[in-house]
Amino acid sequence: MLYNGIEYPVFRASLHNHSTTSDGSFTVAEHARFFHDAGYDVFAISDHRIPNDVSSINIPGLTVISGIELHPMGPRGILWHILALDVPKDFRGIYDTGKEAVDAAKAVGALVYVAHPRWCGLHVEEILELGELNGIEIDNSGCRLIGRAVNDEIWDELLDAGARPCHALATDDSHEWNCFAQGWTMIAAEENTHDCIMDALRKGRFYATQGPDFHSIEFRDGHFRATFSEAVSAVVVGSRGLGVCGAMPRWPMPGCEVPPATSIEADVSSWPKGSWLRCQICDANHHYAWTQPFFV
Amino acid sequence: MYNTKYSMKYMGDDWHVCRANLHAHTNLSDGTISPALTAFLYSDDDALALTDNGRCQDNATMKNALKTIIPAVEWTLPGPRDTEVTLLVYGVPEGFSRVPSSLDEAFGIAADVGALCYVAHPHRSGLRSRELLEMGRFDGIEIYNAEARLVGKEYSLDTWDNLLDCGMLNCHGIATDGFHHPRSFRCGWTMLCAKDDSTPSILDALRNGRFYSSQGPVFHSISYSNRHFHADFSDAEEALLIGNTPHVPESCNMIIGRVEGFPWPGELFEEPVREMDADLSCWSNATYVRCQIRDKFGRYAWSQPFAI
């Protein structure tokens, strides 16, 4: 895809998975093989409280990332679910507070995300107390089983509150077959190596998706442009009531469909300086994709 | 295509059902078409609330177009962190034109005249759950506002569940067009179990949560009693019971219903689901349950929450 005018190969990533090291049904090697065989290029293993030594996983074409999910006690008796990507194999897995866990992960250079905030019932103020994070999960397909998969409301609240960079991943939170290849992250990196993938994640050069694809994303001089696979709705979302609608079904009922859209352009140069924007599209199968936020 | 002759069983009793759009603007405020044309557009519905900003319209001229015009008004007031809180107020006297200057005053006025207050499009307004909890004093929120599709913030379901999870169990959820322009016509509505189509009956249904919200699917029956939930509905691809977040131990980690791709990714069910029947005894620490269904066109319907 073209990302801000530069052509990148795009790599499909599953960034939140559990193995028999904690409560998953498959070993790390089995899990990695399943995702590779399903066409994935990047696989992160993120067992609860226990890191994995992934150095022995050698599947050509698959970058394996050592991650961990941390669960210190949080506000109102809610356990934190903090996803840290790229931790060493001896990374400590137990912390007393969320802030400690986040700081420890950041200290070793890991990327840190709050997993499924809606599933947890977290309030935005509580997440802000963790300090600077890389972001959250916008979509966790395991949580669709209890109707709480998509976290767009809290993502927008965090962006409104000034959280930066505030990226958002789509993941499976895969433990077994019922959460497999339902949500993934497409990373635009120079090549499929550990360093290039982590660099792209850190810089937000990716999009999250349940199925639709972005072909190009550009934000330059107050103008946003994107092209994508066929979508029945495409919106550039901003703070509160700001937004630009590129495509929307006029009447969401049979017989009144409108032709799908494959591009959107939005002039946001008049939006307040420092405000944010992101683009979301939805296809005919009711699956969404989301760009990362940009800032005016 | 739209048969308004609905009835359903609600909590074991047969009810006449009124379809209503509870949020519509005309060109008397910031809508694009006249009150008469708006009423004509909605003439297939049983009830319409014209929620023009700041003034409850005199509806005498429109009463021939529609069975019931619910006297209503919209107030937009300063909220926390420089936000604006938009309130939909139902059951004000016709011609009512008092405009409050604060939320406290707004809730006070509504209580004085016996009106119901709903917070419109909280997601679009940028309101946080905790701020809404502190505000209290409202009867519900818009969980779907079709006009807010234009900025990608038409749903406020996360907010709804947060409020319910935090104990606001009487927080009802309405779906509306948020009508300003015909592009948002017939996208979301509320189906009220009322004695008849009169305003007092409809407001009684709204006040008691005796309704469901929909973008298309139809509930034929809804009941909850002694930890047993039952509903029958039109063909659905997904049907879920949703309760407290899993941080309430043993509350709702049990999956009840049918979800796309579960248990096998890409699985397509041959037959739609038309019924939800669940024993919630295992939800021992849960405080609420609500039912959510989705049809093959991606349209949702939502029951109101039941306290467990």
XYZ file of C-alpha atoms in Angstrom:
604
model
C 0.000 0.000 0.000
C 0.874 3.654 -0.293
C 1.356 5.237 3.102
C 1.830 8.983 2.994
C 3.112 8.676 -0.530
C 5.591 5.869 0.080
C 4.991 2.371 -1.229
C 5.268 -0.317 1.461
C 4.672 -4.011 1.518
C 1.937 -4.787 4.036
C 2.144 -7.600 6.551
C -0.775 -9.241 8.256
C -0.314 -9.543 12.006
C -1.992 -11.288 14.879
C -0.805 -9.482 17.964
C -2.706 -10.976 20.924
C -2.667 -14.739 21.394
C -2.476 -17.263 24.199
C -0.864 -20.684 24.263
C -0.642 -23.615 26.638
C 1.926 -21.557 28.547
C -1.141 -19.938 30.113
C -4.757 -20.693 29.120
C -4.561 -21.303 25.388
C -5.329 -24.583 23.688
C -2.254 -24.827 21.481
C 1.490 -24.626 22.052
C 3.310 -21.524 20.872
C 4.731 -23.420 17.920
C 1.339 -24.838 16.924
C -0.309 -21.470 17.237
C 2.359 -19.763 15.160
C 2.057 -22.450 12.481
C -1.753 -22.057 12.318
C -1.462 -18.339 11.698
C 1.351 -18.718 9.198
C -0.631 -21.322 7.262
C -3.625 -18.948 7.306
C -1.577 -16.304 5.525
C -0.288 -14.255 8.436
C 3.173 -12.704 8.367
C 3.537 -11.615 11.979
C 2.524 -13.474 15.106
C 2.803 -12.271 18.694
C 2.406 -14.628 21.616
C 1.118 -12.850 24.719
C 0.442 -15.324 27.503
C -0.961 -14.208 30.818
C 1.805 -13.109 33.191
C 4.435 -15.409 31.587
C 6.769 -14.514 28.719
C 7.773 -17.118 26.151
C 11.142 -17.849 24.622
C 10.313 -17.541 20.920
C 13.886 -17.896 19.678
C 13.281 -21.522 18.702
C 10.220 -20.715 16.572
C 11.606 -20.651 13.074
C 8.911 -20.525 10.411
C 10.136 -18.928 7.164
C 8.100 -15.850 6.352
C 6.738 -15.421 9.867
C 8.052 -12.823 12.306
C 7.366 -13.996 15.836
C 7.147 -11.402 18.594
C 7.468 -12.199 22.258
C 4.715 -10.479 24.168
C 2.914 -10.796 27.462
C -0.412 -9.863 28.989
C -0.115 -8.349 32.459
C -2.848 -8.309 35.080
C -2.144 -6.072 38.060
C -5.162 -5.041 40.080
C -6.798 -1.920 38.711
C -9.571 0.482 39.715
C -12.864 -0.710 41.201
C -11.619 -4.275 41.498
C -11.033 -4.564 37.747
C -7.934 -6.468 36.725
C -5.870 -4.654 34.134
C -5.279 -6.440 30.852
C -2.114 -4.801 29.581
C -0.645 -6.127 26.359
C 3.118 -5.624 26.037
C 4.788 -6.493 22.744
C 8.510 -7.297 22.439
C 9.539 -8.263 25.930
C 12.606 -10.353 26.822
C 12.113 -13.989 27.786
C 12.927 -13.248 31.428
C 10.519 -10.299 31.721
C 8.775 -10.245 35.097
C 5.071 -10.961 34.816
C 3.665 -9.836 38.175
C 3.122 -6.220 39.235
C 1.156 -4.514 41.975
C -0.240 -1.648 39.933
C -1.021 -0.880 36.323
C 1.403 2.027 36.256
C 4.229 -0.210 37.489
C 3.482 -2.767 34.801
C 3.321 -0.156 32.051
C 6.546 1.505 33.195
C 8.362 -1.820 33.413
C 7.296 -2.765 29.894
C 8.269 0.609 28.506
C 11.638 0.378 30.259
C 12.549 -2.685 28.196
C 11.396 -1.009 24.993
C 8.101 -2.863 24.643
C 4.996 -1.415 23.038
C 2.134 -1.204 25.522
C -1.604 -1.365 24.847
C -4.671 -1.701 27.024
C -6.498 -4.795 25.839
C -10.283 -4.762 25.360
C -11.132 -1.793 27.583
C -14.840 -2.240 26.950
C -14.776 -5.850 28.060
C -13.107 -4.621 31.258
C -15.645 -1.837 31.774
C -12.890 0.744 32.169
C -13.493 4.452 32.214
C -11.273 6.778 30.218
C -9.999 8.522 33.368
C -8.708 5.202 34.651
C -6.746 4.458 31.479
C -5.264 7.952 31.477
C -3.789 7.294 34.901
C -1.496 4.675 33.376
C 0.455 7.439 31.684
C 1.652 7.368 28.118
C 0.716 4.186 26.265
C 1.027 3.134 22.661
C -2.698 2.603 22.539
C -5.586 0.176 22.960
C -7.319 -2.600 21.108
C -10.043 -1.160 18.863
C -11.299 -4.641 18.120
C -10.891 -7.845 20.087
C -12.772 -10.633 18.368
C -12.915 -12.800 21.471
C -15.055 -10.140 23.097
C -17.703 -10.299 20.391
C -18.940 -13.397 22.185
C -20.286 -11.124 24.899
C -21.155 -8.225 22.617
C -18.204 -6.018 23.514
C -15.752 -6.422 20.644
C -15.372 -2.863 19.375
C -13.878 -0.106 21.508
C -14.440 2.975 19.347
C -16.159 5.067 22.026
C -13.341 4.859 24.517
C -10.766 5.308 21.743
C -12.415 8.611 20.831
C -12.579 9.615 24.502
C -8.855 8.940 24.871
C -8.040 10.942 21.763
C -10.234 13.802 23.000
C -8.359 13.684 26.307
C -5.062 14.196 24.515
C -3.713 10.654 24.832
C -0.931 10.215 22.304
C -0.033 8.343 20.213
C -3.196 6.380 21.037
C -2.928 3.772 18.311
C -5.411 0.933 18.069
C -4.949 -2.719 17.174
C -7.414 -5.309 15.938
C -6.715 -8.724 17.421
C -8.197 -12.139 18.011
C -7.154 -12.620 21.629
C -6.932 -16.157 20.380
C -7.124 -18.959 22.907
C -8.683 -21.571 20.701
C -10.410 -21.979 17.375
C -13.408 -19.795 18.100
C -11.305 -16.657 17.998
C -9.174 -17.147 14.954
C -8.638 -14.758 12.061
C -11.557 -12.489 12.963
C -9.565 -9.302 13.495
C -6.014 -8.405 12.533
C -3.547 -5.583 12.067
C -1.996 -4.729 8.704
C 1.475 -3.277 9.123
C 3.197 -1.215 6.434
C 6.882 -1.956 6.933
C 9.960 -1.947 4.721
C 10.359 -5.679 5.203
C 9.060 -8.463 7.394
C 11.739 -8.402 10.048
C 11.437 -7.904 13.755
C 12.987 -4.444 13.730
C 11.007 -3.153 10.764
C 7.703 -4.478 12.136
C 8.283 -2.988 15.571
C 9.315 0.317 14.029
C 6.132 0.457 11.953
C 3.995 -0.360 14.999
C 5.719 2.289 17.062
C 5.139 4.902 14.368
C 1.522 3.935 13.753
C 2.142 2.874 10.196
C -0.626 0.290 10.179
C -4.370 -0.123 10.111
C -6.688 -2.379 12.073
C -9.326 -4.460 10.341
C -12.018 -7.080 10.599
C -11.809 -7.621 6.831
C -11.736 -4.506 4.615
C -8.400 -3.329 3.220
C -6.931 0.117 2.844
C -4.888 0.470 -0.341
C -3.545 3.930 0.396
C -3.623 6.338 3.311
C -2.308 9.862 3.189
C -2.549 12.857 5.466
C -0.707 15.928 4.277
C -1.235 19.687 4.597
C -4.622 19.317 6.221
C -5.940 16.909 3.619
C -6.762 13.280 4.258
C -7.112 10.801 1.431
C -7.597 7.063 1.425
C -8.492 4.335 -1.017
C -9.832 1.022 0.076
C -11.733 -2.126 -0.811
C -15.460 -1.679 -1.438
C -17.191 -0.068 1.514
C -20.804 0.851 2.198
C -19.728 3.515 4.634
C -16.595 5.612 4.937
C -16.175 8.393 7.454
C -13.326 10.574 8.627
C -14.023 10.814 12.345
C -12.861 13.713 14.480
C -13.403 15.101 17.914
C -17.007 15.331 19.134
C -19.166 16.483 16.217
C -16.350 16.839 13.711
C -16.342 14.438 10.828
C -16.500 14.092 7.068
C -18.791 11.512 5.565
C -17.547 10.026 2.340
C -20.157 7.325 1.908
C -23.193 6.283 3.857
C -26.117 4.069 2.893
C -29.013 6.449 2.394
C -31.490 3.904 3.607
C -30.050 0.817 5.234
C -32.686 -1.481 3.923
C -32.975 -3.993 1.106
C -33.631 -2.544 -2.292
C -32.192 0.844 -1.406
C -28.522 0.084 -1.512
C -26.123 2.638 -2.907
C -23.000 1.742 -4.907
C -20.030 0.965 -2.645
C -17.284 3.517 -2.187
C -13.584 2.895 -2.706
C -12.097 6.248 -1.706
C -12.547 9.219 0.563
C -11.067 12.707 0.665
C -11.453 15.163 3.497
C -10.217 18.713 3.903
C -9.704 19.153 7.634
C -7.478 22.218 7.424
C -10.132 24.265 9.192
C -10.282 21.893 12.170
C -8.691 23.186 15.390
C -4.924 22.801 15.464
C -3.898 19.698 17.355
C -7.216 17.964 16.898
C -7.292 14.402 15.735
C -8.836 12.473 12.889
C -9.115 8.837 11.917
C -10.870 7.056 9.097
C -13.228 4.120 9.447
C -14.849 2.080 6.705
C -17.462 -0.652 6.794
C -18.087 -3.236 4.105
C -21.231 -5.042 3.021
C -20.494 -7.813 5.528
C -20.650 -5.265 8.367
C -16.922 -5.565 8.979
C -14.910 -2.489 9.853
C -11.394 -1.218 9.256
C -9.760 1.726 10.997
C -6.732 3.866 10.205
C -4.573 5.147 12.990
C -5.173 8.696 14.151
C -3.568 11.702 12.553
C -3.262 15.141 14.113
C -4.021 18.456 12.505
C -43.351 -2.468 3.607
C -43.831 -1.009 7.087
C -46.769 -2.583 8.862
C -47.531 -0.476 11.865
C -50.158 -2.817 13.140
C -47.817 -4.357 15.668
C -48.523 -6.243 18.824
C -46.295 -8.246 21.064
C -46.141 -10.080 24.353
C -44.225 -8.109 26.952
C -43.634 -9.741 30.309
C -46.438 -12.154 29.608
C -49.079 -9.611 28.630
C -50.311 -8.793 25.151
C -49.656 -5.222 24.143
C -50.423 -2.956 21.263
C -47.108 -1.619 19.921
C -46.554 1.944 18.687
C -43.658 2.685 16.401
C -42.197 6.081 17.175
C -39.372 8.289 16.064
C -38.376 10.213 19.145
C -35.927 12.730 17.687
C -36.768 14.914 14.706
C -35.995 18.495 13.763
C -37.841 20.721 11.349
C -36.882 23.945 9.634
C -38.258 25.787 12.643
C -34.877 24.966 14.188
C -31.969 23.329 12.356
C -33.856 20.754 10.301
C -34.300 21.042 6.562
C -38.010 20.480 6.019
C -41.204 21.939 7.439
C -43.150 20.436 10.349
C -45.999 19.496 8.036
C -43.699 17.723 5.593
C -41.880 15.995 8.429
C -45.165 14.728 9.820
C -46.161 13.547 6.359
C -42.856 11.708 5.964
C -43.491 9.891 9.224
C -47.185 9.328 8.615
C -46.671 5.565 8.558
C -45.493 5.719 12.172
C -47.805 5.816 15.156
C -46.016 8.615 16.925
C -43.438 11.287 16.300
C -41.605 13.618 18.655
C -40.660 16.911 17.051
C -37.686 17.933 19.145
C -36.902 21.334 17.751
C -34.348 23.280 19.721
C -35.704 25.297 22.570
C -39.398 25.170 21.835
C -42.094 22.551 21.881
C -44.033 23.191 18.696
C -47.738 23.716 18.600
C -48.733 20.501 16.904
C -52.360 21.243 16.063
C -51.719 21.566 12.344
C -49.982 18.189 12.133
C -52.381 16.028 14.035
C -54.169 14.971 10.876
C -50.944 13.625 9.382
C -49.934 11.366 12.225
C -51.756 9.561 15.009
C -49.753 11.107 17.822
C -47.334 13.992 18.016
C -45.499 13.677 21.315
C -44.912 17.126 22.788
C -41.159 17.407 23.101
C -38.248 19.785 22.990
C -34.463 19.625 22.689
C -32.205 21.585 24.990
C -28.485 21.981 24.414
C -26.646 22.996 27.553
C -23.069 23.507 28.724
C -21.520 20.295 29.930
C -18.232 19.279 31.495
C -14.918 20.047 29.729
C -16.541 22.493 27.309
C -18.821 19.824 25.928
C -22.461 20.371 25.121
C -25.100 18.104 26.587
C -28.137 17.665 24.372
C -31.289 16.652 26.187
C -34.427 15.285 24.558
C -37.346 16.135 26.803
C -40.662 14.336 26.311
C -44.004 15.251 27.801
C -43.614 19.017 28.091
C -46.725 21.127 27.578
C -47.390 22.141 23.968
C -45.953 25.532 23.194
C -43.538 25.170 26.102
C -40.681 27.590 25.520
C -38.689 27.869 28.751
C -35.040 27.385 27.968
C -32.831 26.440 30.914
C -29.329 27.801 31.231
C -27.816 24.851 33.067
C -28.231 21.121 33.372
C -29.441 21.444 36.951
C -32.103 23.863 35.883
C -33.040 21.613 32.954
C -33.542 18.564 35.126
C -35.475 20.675 37.606
C -37.832 22.015 34.960
C -38.370 18.544 33.520
C -39.184 17.159 36.960
C -41.586 20.032 37.627
C -43.625 19.349 34.495
C -43.314 15.560 34.763
C -41.308 15.210 31.571
C -38.797 12.501 30.634
C -35.180 13.407 29.819
C -32.893 11.501 27.497
C -29.283 12.384 26.720
C -28.921 12.551 22.951
C -25.922 10.986 21.147
C -23.462 10.888 24.058
C -20.673 9.462 21.869
C -21.010 12.286 19.381
C -21.116 14.820 22.206
C -17.856 13.498 23.613
C -19.408 12.748 26.996
C -17.696 10.305 29.310
C -19.521 7.605 31.265
C -18.337 8.956 34.580
C -19.648 12.433 33.717
C -23.034 10.991 32.837
C -23.069 9.065 36.115
C -22.390 12.285 37.997
C -25.099 14.032 36.057
C -27.663 11.378 36.974
C -31.270 12.627 36.764
C -31.993 11.438 33.211
C -34.177 8.566 32.126
C -32.002 7.201 29.375
C -29.752 7.865 26.427
C -29.846 7.525 22.683
C -28.017 4.299 21.937
C -28.411 4.901 18.216
C -28.792 8.206 16.382
C -28.816 7.837 12.603
C -27.776 11.416 11.843
C -24.577 10.827 13.816
C -23.520 8.308 11.149
C -22.215 11.316 9.291
C -19.436 11.658 11.844
C -19.057 7.948 12.557
C -20.529 8.140 16.059
C -24.028 6.775 15.690
C -23.765 4.200 18.486
C -23.410 4.788 22.212
C -23.640 1.179 23.343
C -20.398 1.179 25.299
C -21.650 4.175 27.266
C -24.956 2.418 27.898
C -23.267 -0.684 29.254
C -20.929 1.409 31.399
C -23.886 3.212 32.982
C -25.742 -0.042 33.566
C -22.623 -1.715 34.895
C -22.174 1.128 37.380
C -25.651 0.724 38.782
C -27.803 3.032 36.656
C -30.187 0.170 35.986
C -33.095 2.380 34.938
C -31.111 3.912 32.107
C -33.154 3.112 29.024
C -31.839 3.191 25.461
C -33.709 4.625 22.494
C -32.920 4.421 18.796
C -33.841 7.401 16.652
C -33.281 8.954 13.281
C -32.009 12.182 14.852
C -33.859 13.501 11.856
C -32.612 16.727 10.336
C -32.573 15.699 6.697
C -34.248 12.912 4.721
C -30.904 11.089 4.473
C -31.529 9.886 8.037
C -35.149 8.882 7.566
C -36.272 5.483 8.822
C -32.933 4.302 10.193
C -33.757 3.810 13.859
C -36.942 3.845 15.897
C -38.547 2.842 19.157
C -41.303 0.268 19.534
C -43.430 1.053 22.586
C -45.853 -1.321 24.292
C -48.650 1.125 25.020
C -52.327 0.774 25.896
C -53.190 2.891 22.879
C -51.640 5.522 20.647
C -52.356 8.414 22.978
C -49.563 10.580 24.317
C -50.128 9.580 27.977
C -49.984 5.876 27.064
C -46.833 6.284 25.015
C -45.119 8.306 27.712
C -46.124 5.681 30.258
C -44.454 3.004 28.135
C -41.346 5.126 27.787
C -41.194 5.863 31.503
C -41.496 2.196 32.437
C -39.054 0.884 29.856
C -41.784 -1.062 28.146
C -40.260 -0.819 24.703
C -37.433 -1.968 22.496
C -35.247 -0.048 20.071
C -34.615 -1.136 16.527
C -33.041 -0.465 13.172
C -35.249 -3.115 11.592
C -35.546 -6.429 13.463
C -38.756 -7.091 15.381
C -39.218 -8.573 18.824
C -42.430 -10.592 19.056
C -42.104 -11.273 22.761
C -39.796 -10.343 25.626
C -39.986 -11.604 29.177
C -37.738 -11.821 32.182
C -38.628 -13.430 35.470
C -36.751 -15.298 38.200
C -33.490 -15.310 36.261
C -35.115 -16.686 33.168
C -35.032 -14.643 29.975
C -37.083 -15.391 26.919
C -37.545 -13.546 23.644
C -38.901 -14.363 20.206
C -37.935 -12.219 17.271
C -37.691 -11.929 13.510
C -34.931 -13.791 11.706
C -31.554 -12.928 13.203
C -27.980 -13.869 12.376
C -26.752 -13.004 15.834
C -28.468 -12.944 19.187
C -26.772 -12.200 22.482
C -27.593 -11.611 26.084
C -25.332 -8.914 27.428
C -24.750 -8.232 31.099
C -22.101 -6.822 33.373
C -18.458 -6.808 32.402
C -16.558 -9.903 33.451
C -14.908 -8.020 36.255
C -18.049 -8.869 38.173
C -17.007 -12.412 39.078
C -19.020 -15.190 37.522
C -21.343 -12.671 35.997
C -21.372 -13.096 32.297
C -18.450 -15.084 31.096
C -20.965 -17.602 29.945
C -21.804 -16.977 26.344
C -25.477 -17.090 25.691
C -26.683 -16.761 22.173
C -25.306 -17.076 18.708
C -22.492 -15.043 17.241
C -21.056 -14.881 13.749
C -18.188 -17.232 13.304
C -18.642 -19.047 16.607
C -17.682 -21.746 17.266
C -15.891 -22.014 13.934
C -14.468 -19.058 12.002
C -16.390 -18.396 8.839
C -19.203 -20.655 9.910
C -22.463 -19.739 8.296
C -25.565 -20.919 10.018
C -28.094 -22.471 7.683
C -31.050 -21.245 9.628
C -31.530 -17.874 11.269
C -32.123 -17.743 14.986
C -35.573 -16.650 16.138
C -35.600 -17.275 19.861
C -33.526 -16.638 22.960
C -34.290 -18.731 25.997
C -31.792 -18.605 28.829
C -31.456 -19.556 32.442
C -29.292 -16.950 34.107
C -28.774 -18.791 37.393
C -25.041 -18.881 36.656
C -25.008 -15.096 36.440
C -25.085 -14.965 40.203
C -23.306 -11.643 40.620
C -24.712 -9.862 37.598
C -27.009 -6.897 38.041
C -28.545 -6.522 34.587
C -29.215 -8.277 31.323
C -30.262 -6.975 27.916
C -30.852 -8.728 24.615
C -29.282 -7.628 21.349
C -30.074 -9.148 17.944
C -28.710 -8.501 14.471
C -30.297 -9.474 11.164
C -28.640 -10.463 7.915
C -28.600 -6.834 6.752
C -26.515 -5.831 9.760
C -29.381 -4.060 11.506
C -29.734 -4.289 15.271
C -32.559 -4.337 17.787
C -32.129 -3.984 21.531
C -34.365 -4.858 24.440
C -34.320 -2.644 27.484
C -32.223 -3.820 30.428
C -33.735 -5.962 33.142
C -32.405 -5.801 36.655
C -31.277 -9.178 37.915
